[in-house]
């Protein structure tokens, strides 16, 4: 279809319906088990998303509203406002979303000064012919849609970065911090991923992050890459991930998890199999401890079409948030290696 024809038909569609076409598969609503799964920092996201799903929302609306709570929270140093910055002290955010019923996706990477990259990713999906927009282009796109720029580095995240910076090299001109004024250097990874099955049996997901802290400016991880940081197939299920993005990029881990589910694995089995694949493929020295095991972790959060869920990590147990429409809980993941040993 020529682009102009496509735009025209898009306008007609827009006039007739809301931004998301109401495509759903005929299902026996008695059998549909809505479910929302998220990373361990996502219990407020799963609560919000399930509340919206119970009120009839599409899973995509629900998961994005859920993760927006964490993106807006200056206390969560892994995403959005207050996310840990790159090595220059600048916060760069990555996010993607995928809508099962339309099999459509949108993403942004290295987005600065906008605290809700998940919302911008959704607009890339709904308002452009593209899937991924990065850097300055992503910022300009967000501003075109009315997003306001703001400083995303909080005092707390600045102090964590400064301590890292001052401790980098004992021979440079930055003195190591005197401890009363510096923050602890917290973990260098963190993200929120959230996937859901709604009352119509439709599946969507979102992953949003400030990425690896103190990264090389411009570094993009797995979180905004469809197939690596998130994948949804409305006929099968969805999987999102947190942890070392580079290994998810090299293994297209979330796509793999959904394909394992397609072949009959439960969500937990699929997540464990992806962990095993990543371990098997981690061959280079810089990824391995002396005992030959990986020196990084990844965690997968998956749901399938019938509302079953599973979570697994290489080292665990890791916490994950799960709302099964009865209870909103934080549970322990399955894992390959006990993190305590
Ligand atoms: N996966 C994210 C990234 O590599 C970080 C994380 O989840 O901790 O950017």
CSV table of C-alpha atoms in Angstrom, one decimal, residues 65-334:
chain,number,residue,atom,x,y,z
A,65,UNK,CA,-0.8,3.0,33.0
A,66,UNK,CA,0.7,0.5,35.4
A,67,UNK,CA,4.3,1.2,34.5
A,68,UNK,CA,3.7,5.0,34.4
A,69,UNK,CA,3.4,4.9,38.2
A,70,UNK,CA,6.9,3.5,38.5
A,71,UNK,CA,8.3,5.8,35.8
A,72,UNK,CA,6.9,8.8,37.7
A,73,UNK,CA,8.3,7.7,41.0
A,74,UNK,CA,11.6,9.5,41.8
A,75,UNK,CA,12.5,6.8,44.3
A,76,UNK,CA,12.8,4.0,41.8
A,77,UNK,CA,16.3,4.4,40.3
A,78,UNK,CA,15.8,2.0,37.5
A,79,UNK,CA,13.3,3.8,35.2
A,80,UNK,CA,11.9,7.2,34.3
A,81,UNK,CA,12.3,10.1,36.7
A,82,UNK,CA,15.2,9.3,39.1
A,83,UNK,CA,16.6,6.6,36.8
A,84,UNK,CA,20.4,6.2,37.1
A,85,UNK,CA,22.2,8.2,34.3
A,86,UNK,CA,24.9,7.4,31.8
A,87,UNK,CA,28.6,8.0,32.4
A,88,UNK,CA,28.1,11.7,31.7
A,89,UNK,CA,25.4,12.0,34.4
A,90,UNK,CA,22.6,12.2,31.8
A,91,UNK,CA,19.5,10.0,32.1
A,92,UNK,CA,18.7,8.1,28.8
A,93,UNK,CA,15.6,6.0,28.7
A,94,UNK,CA,14.6,3.1,26.6
A,95,UNK,CA,11.1,1.5,26.2
A,96,UNK,CA,8.9,-0.5,24.0
A,97,UNK,CA,5.4,-1.8,23.9
A,98,UNK,CA,3.6,-4.4,21.9
A,99,UNK,CA,-0.2,-4.8,21.3
A,100,UNK,CA,-1.3,-8.4,20.8
A,101,UNK,CA,-4.5,-7.9,18.8
A,102,UNK,CA,-2.9,-5.8,16.1
A,103,UNK,CA,0.6,-7.3,16.4
A,104,UNK,CA,1.9,-3.8,16.4
A,105,UNK,CA,4.8,-2.4,18.3
A,106,UNK,CA,6.5,0.9,19.1
A,107,UNK,CA,9.8,1.8,20.8
A,108,UNK,CA,12.1,4.6,21.8
A,109,UNK,CA,15.7,4.5,22.8
A,110,UNK,CA,18.2,6.9,24.3
A,111,UNK,CA,15.4,9.3,25.0
A,112,UNK,CA,16.4,12.2,27.3
A,113,UNK,CA,14.3,14.6,29.4
A,114,UNK,CA,11.0,12.8,29.1
A,115,UNK,CA,10.0,10.7,32.0
A,116,UNK,CA,7.5,8.4,30.4
A,117,UNK,CA,9.2,6.7,27.4
A,118,UNK,CA,6.5,4.0,27.5
A,119,UNK,CA,3.9,6.6,26.5
A,120,UNK,CA,6.2,7.8,23.7
A,121,UNK,CA,6.8,4.2,22.5
A,122,UNK,CA,3.0,3.8,22.3
A,123,UNK,CA,2.7,6.9,20.2
A,124,UNK,CA,5.5,5.7,17.8
A,125,UNK,CA,3.3,2.6,17.4
A,126,UNK,CA,0.0,4.4,16.9
A,127,UNK,CA,1.0,7.6,15.2
A,128,UNK,CA,3.8,6.7,12.9
A,129,UNK,CA,4.7,4.1,10.3
A,130,UNK,CA,7.8,3.2,12.3
A,131,UNK,CA,8.7,0.9,15.2
A,132,UNK,CA,11.7,2.5,16.8
A,133,UNK,CA,12.8,6.1,17.1
A,134,UNK,CA,16.0,7.0,19.0
A,135,UNK,CA,17.9,9.9,20.6
A,136,UNK,CA,17.2,13.4,19.5
A,137,UNK,CA,14.6,12.2,17.0
A,138,UNK,CA,12.7,10.5,19.8
A,139,UNK,CA,12.8,13.7,21.9
A,140,UNK,CA,11.6,15.8,19.0
A,141,UNK,CA,8.9,13.3,18.3
A,142,UNK,CA,7.8,13.4,22.0
A,143,UNK,CA,7.8,17.2,22.0
A,144,UNK,CA,5.7,17.2,18.8
A,145,UNK,CA,3.1,15.3,20.8
A,146,UNK,CA,3.1,17.8,23.6
A,147,UNK,CA,5.5,16.1,26.1
A,148,UNK,CA,7.4,18.6,28.3
A,149,UNK,CA,11.1,18.3,28.8
A,150,UNK,CA,12.2,18.0,32.4
A,151,UNK,CA,15.4,17.2,34.4
A,152,UNK,CA,15.2,13.4,35.2
A,153,UNK,CA,18.3,13.3,37.4
A,154,UNK,CA,17.1,13.6,41.0
A,155,UNK,CA,19.4,14.7,43.8
A,156,UNK,CA,19.6,11.1,45.0
A,157,UNK,CA,20.5,9.7,41.6
A,158,UNK,CA,23.0,12.5,41.0
A,159,UNK,CA,24.8,11.6,44.2
A,160,UNK,CA,24.9,7.9,43.3
A,161,UNK,CA,26.4,8.9,39.9
A,162,UNK,CA,28.9,11.4,41.5
A,163,UNK,CA,30.1,8.7,43.9
A,164,UNK,CA,30.7,6.4,41.0
A,165,UNK,CA,32.5,9.1,39.1
A,166,UNK,CA,34.7,10.1,42.0
A,167,UNK,CA,35.6,6.5,42.6
A,168,UNK,CA,36.4,5.7,39.0
A,169,UNK,CA,40.1,6.4,39.0
A,170,UNK,CA,42.4,7.2,42.0
A,171,UNK,CA,44.8,9.0,39.7
A,172,UNK,CA,42.4,11.5,38.2
A,173,UNK,CA,41.5,14.9,39.6
A,174,UNK,CA,38.2,13.9,41.3
A,175,UNK,CA,38.7,13.2,45.0
A,176,UNK,CA,37.0,10.1,46.4
A,177,UNK,CA,34.0,11.2,48.3
A,178,UNK,CA,34.0,11.7,52.1
A,179,UNK,CA,31.3,9.3,53.0
A,180,UNK,CA,28.8,11.4,54.9
A,181,UNK,CA,27.8,13.2,51.7
A,182,UNK,CA,27.6,10.5,49.2
A,183,UNK,CA,25.0,7.9,48.4
A,184,UNK,CA,25.5,4.2,48.2
A,185,UNK,CA,26.2,2.9,44.7
A,186,UNK,CA,23.2,0.8,44.0
A,187,UNK,CA,22.7,-2.0,41.5
A,188,UNK,CA,23.7,-1.1,38.0
A,189,UNK,CA,20.6,-2.7,36.3
A,190,UNK,CA,16.9,-2.3,36.8
A,191,UNK,CA,13.8,-2.0,34.6
A,192,UNK,CA,10.1,-2.6,34.8
A,193,UNK,CA,8.4,-5.0,32.4
A,194,UNK,CA,4.7,-5.7,32.6
A,195,UNK,CA,2.5,-8.1,30.5
A,196,UNK,CA,-1.2,-8.8,30.8
A,197,UNK,CA,-4.1,-10.8,29.5
A,198,UNK,CA,-7.3,-8.8,29.6
A,199,UNK,CA,-11.0,-9.8,29.9
A,200,UNK,CA,-11.2,-10.2,26.1
A,201,UNK,CA,-8.3,-12.7,26.2
A,202,UNK,CA,-6.1,-10.2,24.4
A,203,UNK,CA,-2.4,-9.9,25.4
A,204,UNK,CA,-0.1,-6.8,25.5
A,205,UNK,CA,3.1,-5.8,27.2
A,206,UNK,CA,5.6,-3.0,27.9
A,207,UNK,CA,9.2,-2.8,29.1
A,208,UNK,CA,10.7,0.5,30.2
A,209,UNK,CA,14.1,1.3,31.7
A,210,UNK,CA,16.9,3.8,32.3
A,211,UNK,CA,19.1,0.9,31.2
A,212,UNK,CA,22.5,0.0,32.5
A,213,UNK,CA,23.7,2.7,34.9
A,214,UNK,CA,26.8,4.7,34.0
A,215,UNK,CA,26.5,3.3,30.5
A,216,UNK,CA,28.4,4.7,27.5
A,217,UNK,CA,26.2,7.5,26.2
A,218,UNK,CA,24.1,6.1,23.4
A,219,UNK,CA,24.2,2.5,24.6
A,220,UNK,CA,20.9,0.8,23.9
A,221,UNK,CA,20.0,-2.4,25.7
A,222,UNK,CA,17.4,-5.0,25.2
A,223,UNK,CA,14.4,-3.1,26.6
A,224,UNK,CA,13.4,-1.2,23.5
A,225,UNK,CA,14.1,-4.0,21.1
A,226,UNK,CA,11.1,-6.1,20.1
A,227,UNK,CA,11.9,-9.8,20.6
A,228,UNK,CA,14.8,-9.0,23.0
A,229,UNK,CA,13.2,-7.0,25.8
A,230,UNK,CA,9.5,-7.9,25.1
A,231,UNK,CA,7.5,-10.0,22.8
A,232,UNK,CA,3.8,-10.6,22.4
A,233,UNK,CA,1.9,-13.0,20.2
A,234,UNK,CA,-1.8,-12.7,20.8
A,235,UNK,CA,-2.4,-16.4,19.9
A,236,UNK,CA,0.2,-17.6,22.3
A,237,UNK,CA,1.4,-15.3,25.1
A,238,UNK,CA,3.9,-12.7,26.1
A,239,UNK,CA,7.3,-12.4,27.7
A,240,UNK,CA,9.2,-9.4,29.1
A,241,UNK,CA,12.6,-9.3,30.8
A,242,UNK,CA,14.9,-7.5,33.1
A,243,UNK,CA,18.7,-7.9,33.7
A,244,UNK,CA,21.7,-7.9,31.4
A,245,UNK,CA,20.4,-6.6,28.2
A,246,UNK,CA,23.3,-7.5,26.0
A,247,UNK,CA,22.6,-11.2,26.5
A,248,UNK,CA,19.0,-10.8,25.7
A,249,UNK,CA,19.9,-8.9,22.5
A,250,UNK,CA,22.2,-11.8,21.5
A,251,UNK,CA,19.6,-14.4,22.1
A,252,UNK,CA,16.3,-12.5,21.2
A,253,UNK,CA,15.2,-14.0,24.5
A,254,UNK,CA,11.6,-12.9,24.7
A,255,UNK,CA,10.7,-14.0,21.2
A,256,UNK,CA,12.4,-17.3,22.1
A,257,UNK,CA,10.2,-17.7,25.3
A,258,UNK,CA,7.0,-17.1,23.3
A,259,UNK,CA,8.2,-19.6,20.7
A,260,UNK,CA,8.8,-22.2,23.5
A,261,UNK,CA,5.3,-21.5,24.7
A,262,UNK,CA,4.0,-22.0,21.2
A,263,UNK,CA,5.6,-25.4,21.1
A,264,UNK,CA,3.7,-26.3,24.3
A,265,UNK,CA,5.9,-25.2,27.2
A,266,UNK,CA,4.3,-23.6,30.3
A,267,UNK,CA,5.3,-20.0,30.8
A,268,UNK,CA,7.7,-21.1,33.6
A,269,UNK,CA,9.3,-23.9,31.5
A,270,UNK,CA,9.7,-21.4,28.6
A,271,UNK,CA,11.4,-18.9,30.9
A,272,UNK,CA,13.8,-21.6,32.3
A,273,UNK,CA,14.6,-22.8,28.8
A,274,UNK,CA,15.6,-19.3,27.7
A,275,UNK,CA,17.8,-19.0,30.8
A,276,UNK,CA,19.5,-22.2,29.9
A,277,UNK,CA,20.0,-21.1,26.3
A,278,UNK,CA,21.6,-17.9,27.4
A,279,UNK,CA,23.9,-19.7,29.8
A,280,UNK,CA,24.9,-22.1,27.0
A,281,UNK,CA,25.6,-19.2,24.7
A,282,UNK,CA,27.7,-17.2,27.2
A,283,UNK,CA,31.0,-18.3,26.0
A,284,UNK,CA,33.3,-15.3,26.2
A,285,UNK,CA,35.5,-14.8,29.2
A,286,UNK,CA,34.2,-11.4,30.2
A,287,UNK,CA,30.8,-13.0,30.9
A,288,UNK,CA,32.0,-15.9,33.1
A,289,UNK,CA,33.0,-16.3,36.7
A,290,UNK,CA,36.0,-18.4,37.6
A,291,UNK,CA,33.7,-21.4,38.2
A,292,UNK,CA,32.5,-21.1,34.6
A,293,UNK,CA,29.0,-19.8,35.5
A,294,UNK,CA,27.7,-16.5,34.1
A,295,UNK,CA,28.6,-13.4,36.0
A,296,UNK,CA,25.3,-11.7,35.1
A,297,UNK,CA,21.6,-12.3,35.7
A,298,UNK,CA,18.5,-12.1,33.6
A,299,UNK,CA,14.8,-12.7,34.6
A,300,UNK,CA,11.8,-13.5,32.4
A,301,UNK,CA,8.2,-12.8,33.1
A,302,UNK,CA,5.7,-14.6,30.9
A,303,UNK,CA,2.0,-15.2,30.5
A,304,UNK,CA,0.1,-17.4,28.1
A,305,UNK,CA,-3.2,-17.1,26.4
A,306,UNK,CA,-5.1,-19.1,29.0
A,307,UNK,CA,-3.8,-16.8,31.9
A,308,UNK,CA,-1.1,-19.1,33.2
A,309,UNK,CA,2.1,-17.3,34.2
A,310,UNK,CA,5.7,-18.0,35.0
A,311,UNK,CA,8.9,-16.3,36.0
A,312,UNK,CA,12.5,-17.6,36.0
A,313,UNK,CA,16.0,-16.2,36.3
A,314,UNK,CA,19.5,-17.6,35.9
A,315,UNK,CA,20.3,-16.7,39.6
A,316,UNK,CA,17.3,-16.7,41.9
A,317,UNK,CA,15.0,-16.7,43.5
A,318,UNK,CA,14.1,-13.2,42.1
A,319,UNK,CA,10.9,-11.4,43.1
A,320,UNK,CA,8.1,-10.8,40.7
A,321,UNK,CA,4.7,-9.2,41.0
A,322,UNK,CA,1.6,-11.1,39.9
A,323,UNK,CA,-2.0,-10.2,40.0
A,324,UNK,CA,-4.3,-13.1,39.1
A,325,UNK,CA,-7.4,-11.0,39.5
A,326,UNK,CA,-7.9,-12.4,43.0
A,327,UNK,CA,-4.7,-11.4,44.7
A,328,UNK,CA,-1.8,-9.0,44.0
A,329,UNK,CA,1.3,-10.7,45.3
A,330,UNK,CA,5.1,-10.6,45.1
A,331,UNK,CA,6.3,-14.2,44.5
A,332,UNK,CA,9.7,-15.9,44.1
A,333,UNK,CA,10.8,-16.9,40.6
A,334,UNK,CA,12.1,-20.3,39.4
